[in-house]
Short mmCIF file of C-alpha atoms and ligand atoms in Angstrom, two decimals:
data_model
loop_
_atom_site.label_atom_id
_atom_site.label_comp_id
_atom_site.label_asym_id
_atom_site.label_seq_id
_atom_site.Cartn_x
_atom_site.Cartn_y
_atom_site.Cartn_z
CA UNK A 1 113.45 124.21 -21.95
CA UNK A 2 115.19 120.94 -21.20
CA UNK A 3 116.19 119.07 -18.09
CA UNK A 4 119.78 117.83 -18.17
CA UNK A 5 120.64 115.06 -15.70
CA UNK A 6 124.33 114.72 -15.01
CA UNK A 7 125.77 111.82 -13.00
CA UNK A 8 129.27 112.51 -11.67
CA UNK A 9 131.56 110.89 -9.13
CA UNK A 10 131.70 112.10 -5.55
CA UNK A 11 133.85 115.03 -4.46
CA UNK A 12 137.12 114.26 -2.63
CA UNK A 13 136.50 113.01 0.93
CA UNK A 14 138.10 116.18 2.31
CA UNK A 15 135.97 118.45 0.17
CA UNK A 16 136.25 120.12 -3.22
CA UNK A 17 139.86 121.33 -3.82
CA UNK A 18 140.69 124.97 -3.27
CA UNK A 19 144.15 124.67 -4.85
CA UNK A 20 145.96 122.33 -7.23
CA UNK A 21 149.43 120.79 -7.61
CA UNK A 22 150.09 122.72 -10.83
CA UNK A 23 149.02 126.14 -12.06
CA UNK A 24 148.22 125.37 -15.69
CA UNK A 25 147.86 122.70 -18.36
CA UNK A 26 149.76 122.49 -21.65
CA UNK A 27 147.66 123.96 -24.45
CA UNK A 28 146.77 121.45 -27.19
CA UNK A 29 145.00 122.32 -30.41
CA UNK A 30 144.96 118.96 -32.22
CA UNK A 31 145.18 115.28 -31.45
CA UNK A 32 147.63 112.99 -33.32
CA UNK A 33 146.21 112.53 -36.80
CA UNK A 34 144.80 116.04 -36.96
CA UNK A 35 141.38 115.94 -35.24
CA UNK A 36 140.86 119.25 -33.42
CA UNK A 37 140.33 119.30 -29.67
CA UNK A 38 136.79 120.24 -28.54
CA UNK A 39 135.69 123.64 -29.74
CA UNK A 40 132.67 124.92 -27.81
CA UNK A 41 131.73 128.58 -28.24
CA UNK A 42 132.89 129.23 -24.67
CA UNK A 43 133.80 127.46 -21.43
CA UNK A 44 133.00 128.51 -17.87
CA UNK A 45 135.80 126.68 -16.08
CA UNK A 46 139.55 126.94 -15.69
CA UNK A 47 141.32 123.98 -17.33
CA UNK A 48 143.09 122.01 -14.61
CA UNK A 49 140.22 122.23 -12.11
CA UNK A 50 138.43 119.11 -10.88
CA UNK A 51 135.40 119.01 -13.18
CA UNK A 52 134.35 115.35 -13.06
CA UNK A 53 133.09 115.36 -9.46
CA UNK A 54 129.70 116.60 -8.31
CA UNK A 55 130.84 120.11 -7.36
CA UNK A 56 132.79 120.46 -10.61
CA UNK A 57 129.56 119.97 -12.59
CA UNK A 58 131.65 119.56 -15.77
CA UNK A 59 131.62 123.36 -15.76
CA UNK A 60 128.11 123.32 -17.26
CA UNK A 61 125.79 125.07 -14.79
CA UNK A 62 126.28 128.69 -15.89
CA UNK A 63 125.84 127.82 -19.55
CA UNK A 64 122.79 125.58 -19.11
CA UNK A 65 120.94 127.76 -16.62
CA UNK A 66 121.82 130.86 -18.61
CA UNK A 67 120.00 129.28 -21.57
CA UNK A 68 116.98 128.50 -19.38
CA UNK A 69 117.60 124.77 -18.94
CA UNK A 70 117.56 122.84 -15.68
CA UNK A 71 120.71 121.01 -14.55
CA UNK A 72 120.49 118.24 -11.97
CA UNK A 73 123.84 116.84 -10.79
CA UNK A 74 124.09 113.74 -8.62
CA UNK A 75 126.41 110.87 -7.77
CA UNK A 76 123.47 108.72 -6.60
CA UNK A 77 123.08 106.37 -9.56
CA UNK A 78 122.47 102.78 -8.43
CA UNK A 79 119.46 101.01 -6.99
CA UNK A 80 115.80 101.54 -7.82
CA UNK A 81 115.44 104.50 -5.47
CA UNK A 82 118.51 106.38 -6.73
CA UNK A 83 118.33 110.07 -7.61
CA UNK A 84 119.12 109.01 -11.19
CA UNK A 85 116.00 106.85 -11.32
CA UNK A 86 113.85 109.48 -9.62
CA UNK A 87 114.96 112.28 -11.95
CA UNK A 88 114.78 110.33 -15.22
CA UNK A 89 111.06 110.73 -15.89
CA UNK A 90 111.34 114.20 -17.46
CA UNK A 91 115.04 114.28 -18.42
CA UNK A 92 115.87 115.15 -22.02
CA UNK A 93 119.63 114.68 -21.74
CA UNK A 94 121.61 112.29 -19.51
CA UNK A 95 125.36 112.80 -19.09
CA UNK A 96 127.74 110.50 -17.25
CA UNK A 97 131.37 109.47 -17.24
CA UNK A 98 132.53 105.85 -17.66
CA UNK A 99 134.46 106.16 -14.37
CA UNK A 100 131.14 106.39 -12.49
CA UNK A 101 128.73 105.22 -15.13
CA UNK A 102 125.00 105.84 -15.15
CA UNK A 103 124.02 102.43 -16.49
CA UNK A 104 121.40 103.40 -19.07
CA UNK A 105 119.68 100.06 -19.38
CA UNK A 106 116.61 99.39 -21.53
CA UNK A 107 114.47 99.74 -18.37
CA UNK A 108 115.89 103.16 -17.60
CA UNK A 109 115.55 104.33 -21.19
CA UNK A 110 111.91 103.18 -21.09
CA UNK A 111 111.38 105.22 -17.91
CA UNK A 112 112.52 108.41 -19.68
CA UNK A 113 110.00 109.23 -22.40
CA UNK A 114 111.54 112.67 -23.09
CA UNK A 115 115.09 111.32 -23.41
CA UNK A 116 116.76 112.39 -26.68
CA UNK A 117 120.49 112.44 -25.96
CA UNK A 118 122.89 110.40 -23.81
CA UNK A 119 126.38 111.87 -23.59
CA UNK A 120 129.42 109.97 -22.41
CA UNK A 121 131.74 112.60 -20.95
CA UNK A 122 134.80 110.62 -21.96
CA UNK A 123 135.05 107.58 -24.24
CA UNK A 124 133.26 104.23 -24.12
CA UNK A 125 129.46 104.13 -24.24
CA UNK A 126 129.01 100.48 -23.26
CA UNK A 127 127.21 101.58 -20.06
CA UNK A 128 124.31 102.51 -22.33
CA UNK A 129 122.22 99.72 -23.83
CA UNK A 130 123.00 100.73 -27.41
CA UNK A 131 120.36 98.39 -28.81
CA UNK A 132 117.69 100.09 -26.69
CA UNK A 133 118.97 103.53 -27.76
CA UNK A 134 118.83 102.42 -31.40
CA UNK A 135 115.26 101.18 -31.00
CA UNK A 136 114.09 104.32 -29.13
CA UNK A 137 115.84 106.74 -31.51
CA UNK A 138 117.97 108.22 -28.70
CA UNK A 139 121.28 109.76 -29.82
CA UNK A 140 124.40 108.53 -28.00
CA UNK A 141 127.55 110.65 -28.27
CA UNK A 142 130.96 110.57 -26.64
CA UNK A 143 133.98 112.88 -26.69
CA UNK A 144 136.14 110.83 -29.02
CA UNK A 145 139.91 111.19 -28.46
CA UNK A 146 139.44 113.35 -25.34
CA UNK A 147 141.29 110.90 -23.08
CA UNK A 148 142.82 108.39 -25.48
CA UNK A 149 146.35 109.69 -24.94
CA UNK A 150 145.76 109.86 -21.17
CA UNK A 151 144.94 106.14 -21.22
CA UNK A 152 147.86 105.24 -23.47
CA UNK A 153 150.26 106.87 -20.99
CA UNK A 154 148.63 104.86 -18.21
CA UNK A 155 148.98 101.60 -20.16
CA UNK A 156 152.71 102.13 -20.58
CA UNK A 157 152.98 102.90 -16.86
CA UNK A 158 151.10 99.72 -15.94
CA UNK A 159 153.14 97.51 -18.27
CA UNK A 160 156.38 98.81 -16.75
CA UNK A 161 154.95 98.56 -13.22
CA UNK A 162 154.07 94.89 -13.66
CA UNK A 163 157.14 93.76 -15.56
CA UNK A 164 159.56 95.57 -13.24
CA UNK A 165 157.53 94.67 -10.08
CA UNK A 166 157.23 98.34 -9.07
CA UNK A 167 154.25 98.17 -6.70
CA UNK A 168 155.73 95.60 -4.25
CA UNK A 169 159.00 97.58 -4.29
CA UNK A 170 157.14 100.76 -3.35
CA UNK A 171 155.28 98.90 -0.60
CA UNK A 172 158.61 97.64 0.77
CA UNK A 173 159.81 101.21 1.22
CA UNK A 174 156.57 102.48 2.72
CA UNK A 175 156.52 99.65 5.24
CA UNK A 176 160.09 100.39 6.36
CA UNK A 177 161.70 97.38 4.65
CA UNK A 178 164.83 96.95 2.50
CA UNK A 179 164.80 93.33 1.32
CA UNK A 180 166.15 93.71 -2.18
CA UNK A 181 165.81 90.02 -3.02
CA UNK A 182 162.09 90.17 -2.24
CA UNK A 183 161.76 93.20 -4.49
CA UNK A 184 163.58 91.73 -7.49
CA UNK A 185 162.54 88.09 -7.44
CA UNK A 186 159.70 88.96 -9.85
CA UNK A 187 161.41 91.87 -11.65
CA UNK A 188 162.37 91.76 -15.35
CA UNK A 189 163.32 94.14 -18.18
CA UNK A 190 160.76 94.92 -20.84
CA UNK A 191 163.47 95.15 -23.51
CA UNK A 192 163.21 92.36 -26.07
CA UNK A 193 159.77 91.19 -24.97
CA UNK A 194 156.86 90.67 -27.36
CA UNK A 195 154.04 93.11 -26.63
CA UNK A 196 150.65 92.83 -28.35
CA UNK A 197 147.61 95.07 -28.34
CA UNK A 198 144.06 93.87 -28.88
CA UNK A 199 142.85 96.81 -31.01
CA UNK A 200 145.00 99.51 -32.53
CA UNK A 201 142.57 102.41 -32.50
CA UNK A 202 143.40 105.75 -30.93
CA UNK A 203 144.64 104.26 -27.64
CA UNK A 204 146.15 101.05 -29.02
CA UNK A 205 148.16 102.89 -31.67
CA UNK A 206 149.34 105.47 -29.14
CA UNK A 207 150.52 102.63 -26.88
CA UNK A 208 152.44 101.04 -29.77
CA UNK A 209 154.09 104.38 -30.60
CA UNK A 210 155.07 104.96 -26.98
CA UNK A 211 156.53 101.46 -26.61
CA UNK A 212 158.57 101.56 -29.81
CA UNK A 213 161.64 103.21 -28.14
CA UNK A 214 161.76 100.41 -25.54
CA UNK A 215 163.15 98.04 -28.20
CA UNK A 216 160.35 95.52 -27.89
CA UNK A 217 158.66 93.41 -30.58
CA UNK A 218 155.27 94.93 -31.31
CA UNK A 219 152.14 93.01 -32.34
CA UNK A 220 148.51 93.96 -32.88
CA UNK A 221 145.14 92.65 -33.91
CA UNK A 222 142.20 94.79 -35.01
CA UNK A 223 139.11 94.55 -37.19
CA UNK A 224 140.76 96.92 -39.67
CA UNK A 225 144.45 96.76 -40.54
CA UNK A 226 146.64 99.86 -40.04
CA UNK A 227 148.19 101.52 -43.12
CA UNK A 228 151.30 99.70 -44.39
CA UNK A 229 153.58 102.70 -43.73
CA UNK A 230 152.51 102.76 -40.06
CA UNK A 231 153.14 99.01 -39.72
CA UNK A 232 156.57 99.49 -41.27
CA UNK A 233 157.56 102.54 -39.21
CA UNK A 234 156.67 100.81 -35.93
CA UNK A 235 157.79 97.34 -37.01
CA UNK A 236 154.36 95.85 -36.27
CA UNK A 237 153.26 92.27 -36.77
CA UNK A 238 149.54 91.98 -37.57
CA UNK A 239 147.50 89.00 -36.36
CA UNK A 240 144.03 88.20 -37.63
CA UNK A 241 142.62 87.74 -34.13
CA UNK A 242 143.53 87.80 -30.45
CA UNK A 243 143.68 84.01 -30.23
CA UNK A 244 146.50 83.83 -32.79
CA UNK A 245 148.40 86.78 -31.28
CA UNK A 246 148.48 85.94 -27.57
CA UNK A 247 150.63 82.74 -27.74
CA UNK A 248 153.56 84.85 -29.02
CA UNK A 249 153.27 87.67 -26.50
CA UNK A 250 154.91 88.29 -23.13
CA UNK A 251 152.64 91.28 -22.52
CA UNK A 252 149.09 91.74 -23.82
CA UNK A 253 147.24 95.06 -23.59
CA UNK A 254 143.52 95.34 -24.32
CA UNK A 255 142.37 98.53 -26.04
CA UNK A 256 139.08 97.58 -27.73
CA UNK A 257 135.62 98.87 -26.85
CA UNK A 258 133.25 96.59 -24.94
CA UNK A 259 130.49 95.38 -27.21
CA UNK A 260 128.94 91.95 -27.79
CA UNK A 261 131.99 90.80 -29.86
CA UNK A 262 134.51 91.58 -27.11
CA UNK A 263 132.51 90.74 -23.97
CA UNK A 264 134.42 88.02 -22.03
CA UNK A 265 136.93 87.64 -24.87
CA UNK A 266 139.58 86.90 -22.23
CA UNK A 267 138.30 83.83 -20.40
CA UNK A 268 139.93 80.51 -19.45
CA UNK A 269 140.27 79.47 -23.10
CA UNK A 270 142.14 82.60 -24.23
CA UNK A 271 144.31 82.66 -21.10
CA UNK A 272 145.28 79.01 -21.67
CA UNK A 273 146.64 80.01 -25.11
CA UNK A 274 149.08 82.50 -23.53
CA UNK A 275 152.69 81.82 -22.56
CA UNK A 276 153.05 80.97 -18.89
CA UNK A 277 153.87 84.19 -17.09
CA UNK A 278 152.20 86.64 -19.48
CA UNK A 279 151.31 90.10 -18.17
CA UNK A 280 147.81 91.31 -19.04
CA UNK A 281 146.92 95.00 -18.94
CA UNK A 282 143.32 96.04 -19.45
CA UNK A 283 142.31 99.68 -19.34
CA UNK A 284 139.53 99.13 -21.89
CA UNK A 285 136.59 97.61 -20.01
CA UNK A 286 136.42 95.10 -17.14
CA UNK A 287 133.85 92.92 -18.85
CA UNK A 288 136.19 92.14 -21.77
CA UNK A 289 137.79 89.79 -19.23
CA UNK A 290 136.03 87.02 -17.36
CA UNK A 291 136.43 88.08 -13.72
CA UNK A 292 137.06 84.64 -12.24
CA UNK A 293 139.25 83.39 -15.11
CA UNK A 294 141.66 86.27 -14.40
CA UNK A 295 141.87 85.27 -10.74
CA UNK A 296 142.48 81.63 -11.72
CA UNK A 297 145.17 82.70 -14.21
CA UNK A 298 147.04 84.69 -11.53
CA UNK A 299 146.71 81.99 -8.89
CA UNK A 300 148.05 79.28 -11.20
CA UNK A 301 150.92 81.44 -12.51
CA UNK A 302 149.63 81.33 -16.08
CA UNK A 303 149.41 85.12 -15.72
CA UNK A 304 152.40 86.79 -14.02
CA UNK A 305 150.43 89.97 -13.44
CA UNK A 306 147.20 91.79 -14.25
CA UNK A 307 146.71 95.54 -14.11
CA UNK A 308 144.17 98.06 -15.21
CA UNK A 309 141.56 100.46 -13.96
CA UNK A 310 138.35 99.06 -15.39
CA UNK A 311 135.93 96.80 -13.51
CA UNK A 312 132.45 95.45 -13.85
CA UNK A 313 130.32 96.76 -12.40
CA UNK A 314 131.52 100.18 -11.31
CA UNK A 315 131.90 100.95 -8.51
CA UNK A 316 133.19 97.43 -7.78
CA UNK A 317 131.65 95.85 -4.68
CA UNK A 318 134.03 95.61 -1.70
CA UNK A 319 134.24 91.82 -2.14
CA UNK A 320 135.19 91.98 -5.84
CA UNK A 321 138.03 89.41 -6.14
CA UNK A 322 140.20 91.74 -8.24
CA UNK A 323 140.76 93.81 -5.11
CA UNK A 324 142.62 90.93 -3.42
CA UNK A 325 143.95 88.61 -6.16
CA UNK A 326 147.75 88.09 -6.30
CA UNK A 327 150.14 90.15 -8.44
CA UNK A 328 147.63 92.78 -9.50
CA UNK A 329 148.08 96.47 -10.11
CA UNK A 330 144.46 97.59 -10.09
CA UNK A 331 143.23 101.11 -9.40
CA UNK A 332 139.72 102.54 -9.49
CA UNK A 333 138.73 103.72 -12.98
CA UNK A 334 141.00 106.74 -13.28
CA UNK A 335 143.25 106.58 -16.32
CA UNK A 336 140.97 108.67 -18.53
CA UNK A 337 140.03 111.25 -15.91
CA UNK A 338 143.27 113.05 -15.19
CA UNK A 339 142.69 116.79 -14.71
CA UNK A 340 144.10 117.21 -18.22
CA UNK A 341 141.55 114.82 -19.70
CA UNK A 342 138.67 116.37 -17.74
CA UNK A 343 139.31 119.77 -19.32
CA UNK A 344 138.99 118.21 -22.79
CA UNK A 345 135.92 116.08 -22.22
CA UNK A 346 134.13 118.83 -20.27
CA UNK A 347 134.70 121.14 -23.25
CA UNK A 348 133.57 118.36 -25.61
CA UNK A 349 130.40 117.79 -23.59
CA UNK A 350 129.68 121.52 -23.83
CA UNK A 351 130.29 121.41 -27.59
CA UNK A 352 127.84 118.49 -27.98
CA UNK A 353 125.20 120.29 -25.88
CA UNK A 354 125.60 123.52 -27.88
CA UNK A 355 125.09 121.58 -31.11
CA UNK A 356 122.07 119.73 -29.71
CA UNK A 357 120.31 122.80 -28.35
CA UNK A 358 121.09 124.97 -31.38
CA UNK A 359 120.00 122.29 -33.86
CA UNK A 360 123.49 121.99 -35.39
CA UNK A 361 124.93 118.58 -36.27
CA UNK A 362 127.10 116.90 -33.64
CA UNK A 363 130.55 116.03 -35.05
CA UNK A 364 130.50 112.67 -36.83
CA UNK A 365 133.46 111.49 -34.79
CA UNK A 366 131.47 112.01 -31.55
CA UNK A 367 128.45 109.96 -32.63
CA UNK A 368 127.92 106.39 -31.44
CA UNK A 369 124.17 106.01 -32.13
CA UNK A 370 122.08 108.43 -34.16
CA UNK A 371 118.92 108.21 -36.21
CA UNK A 372 118.12 104.70 -35.00
CA UNK A 373 121.45 103.10 -35.94
CA UNK A 374 125.13 102.95 -35.06
CA UNK A 375 126.70 106.12 -36.48
CA UNK A 376 130.02 107.95 -36.78
CA UNK A 377 132.72 106.52 -34.49
CA UNK A 378 130.19 103.99 -33.20
CA UNK A 379 129.60 102.52 -36.65
CA UNK A 380 133.34 101.95 -36.98
CA UNK A 381 134.24 100.54 -33.58
CA UNK A 382 131.08 99.00 -32.07
CA UNK A 383 128.57 96.30 -32.93
CA UNK A 384 124.90 96.73 -32.06
CA UNK A 385 123.59 95.05 -28.93
CA UNK A 386 123.71 95.43 -25.17
CA UNK A 387 126.66 95.06 -22.81
CA UNK A 388 125.02 96.41 -19.64
CA UNK A 389 123.75 93.03 -18.32
CA UNK A 390 124.56 92.61 -14.62
CA UNK A 391 125.02 96.35 -13.99
CA UNK A 392 122.49 96.26 -11.12
CA UNK A 393 125.33 94.68 -9.09
CA UNK A 394 126.82 98.18 -8.78
CA UNK A 395 124.25 98.86 -6.04
CA UNK A 396 126.21 96.43 -3.80
CA UNK A 397 129.04 98.94 -3.37
CA UNK A 398 128.72 100.71 -0.05
CA UNK A 399 130.45 104.00 0.62
CA UNK A 400 132.67 103.82 3.69
P1 NDP B 1 138.91 103.79 -30.91
O1 NDP B 1 137.52 103.74 -31.41
O2 NDP B 1 139.88 104.74 -31.50
O3 NDP B 1 139.59 102.36 -31.02
C1 NDP B 1 138.92 101.17 -30.77
C2 NDP B 1 139.51 100.12 -31.67
O4 NDP B 1 139.01 98.86 -31.28
C3 NDP B 1 139.17 100.32 -33.13
O5 NDP B 1 140.36 100.28 -33.90
C4 NDP B 1 138.27 99.13 -33.40
O6 NDP B 1 138.40 98.60 -34.68
C5 NDP B 1 138.83 98.10 -32.45
N1 NDP B 1 137.94 96.97 -32.23
C6 NDP B 1 136.61 96.96 -32.04
N2 NDP B 1 136.17 95.71 -31.88
C7 NDP B 1 137.25 94.90 -31.98
C8 NDP B 1 137.43 93.51 -31.92
N3 NDP B 1 136.39 92.69 -31.74
N4 NDP B 1 138.69 93.02 -32.08
C9 NDP B 1 139.74 93.84 -32.30
N5 NDP B 1 139.62 95.18 -32.37
C10 NDP B 1 138.38 95.70 -32.21
O7 NDP B 1 138.79 104.02 -29.33
P2 NDP B 1 139.92 104.39 -28.28
O8 NDP B 1 141.18 103.71 -28.68
O9 NDP B 1 139.94 105.83 -28.01
O10 NDP B 1 139.29 103.69 -26.98
C11 NDP B 1 139.14 102.28 -26.93
C12 NDP B 1 138.39 101.88 -25.68
O11 NDP B 1 139.16 102.18 -24.53
C13 NDP B 1 137.08 102.65 -25.46
O12 NDP B 1 136.01 102.11 -26.19
C14 NDP B 1 136.88 102.50 -23.99
O13 NDP B 1 136.19 101.29 -23.71
C15 NDP B 1 138.28 102.39 -23.44
N6 NDP B 1 138.67 103.62 -22.75
C16 NDP B 1 139.03 103.53 -21.43
C17 NDP B 1 139.32 104.67 -20.71
C18 NDP B 1 139.74 104.59 -19.28
O14 NDP B 1 139.68 105.60 -18.59
N7 NDP B 1 140.18 103.46 -18.80
C19 NDP B 1 139.21 105.99 -21.32
C20 NDP B 1 138.97 105.97 -22.74
C21 NDP B 1 138.67 104.81 -23.40
P3 NDP B 1 137.88 99.29 -36.01
O15 NDP B 1 137.45 100.68 -35.68
O16 NDP B 1 139.09 99.19 -36.86
O17 NDP B 1 136.73 98.46 -36.42
#
């Protein structure tokens, strides 16, 4: 029987919810393009409940304990004496969400001789040293598509928030003010602007589709070009790389995975290629941007705004400069963990576990690393290597 170690974010400060804002979620059967939503044999939770925090347990306890396995759930994941480190020695499966990532570095993988499977409950497995997983023969799987649409909705919200200057306007109201000139002196219409996405995978394409009705000019770059009929329908302009796309854009949105090719892609050099006053939205991964170059870009006015929900490391230390830089619209890492998304990736995690324990193949589209190499979705979107360097900094965050 196996030990499953599950790292989840803390419960709400006022305790685990006893009621919710809405009574049900819309029922989806397929994602755009036809992939079916997760299909475990059963689930032991009510969709719409908070599943991603410690007491939610991703709805897994009844299933795992019923099958004789041990489930350990903790939020204590950083520092050498963390529960994660203490429990790793005999863990066979480690599960965590990118919002509160268990950084599975080479050192941690080496400390876990029984480890066979690392599951990302969500999308984006850069918090695992993929090179180390490849070398140790550990399978890495994620719940592909589970929150891609959630993030695409968030991207559109952030683009509009920055361009229209929504956050300062909201703050004006909350603080009792009414100075309209203050509110609008940085407020523009999105209509007619040039918007470009770095990557047009599941999220990037969904962003392009959602922006089409805003009558903007749409651009993208990706390692693989989209089908010609999709380019035509959306009126897309393809660019061979980010460096050739950004000088044309008023808004740039980053939707690529973090891997050695994309780490620090947006530094001083890339930002200098942009039009003065470009808005940059990054819900992909914090480390795709150079932390201090973003601050410099905002302070000089080269960037008119920066928004997103992804940081490095996570949780971000209290003195992380993105908390205080000008004209930002940052939130904690939340866009892919709406209650709607949680229901899908909790079910997907259960599906992956059922396959693993019953010796059935895990869906190709969920695989990132398998059999000692990049596999499935990972072989398409990632490059081998390690993007976890510096993750020990996460231990500097102190809970208030
Ligand atoms: P997909 O795999 O569908 O799309 C990723 C796309 O990125 C692919 O089209 C891939 O290209 C492309 N890509 C990879 N490397 C490069 C590169 N160097 N330059 C340009 N394009 C590149 O994933 P999703 O769209 O679902 O998710 C994308 C990322 O968003 C995730 O990896 C994750 O990091 C992040 N994410 C964030 C969430 C949040 O809560 N903030 C939640 C979910 C995801 P190709 O496959 O054509 O080679």
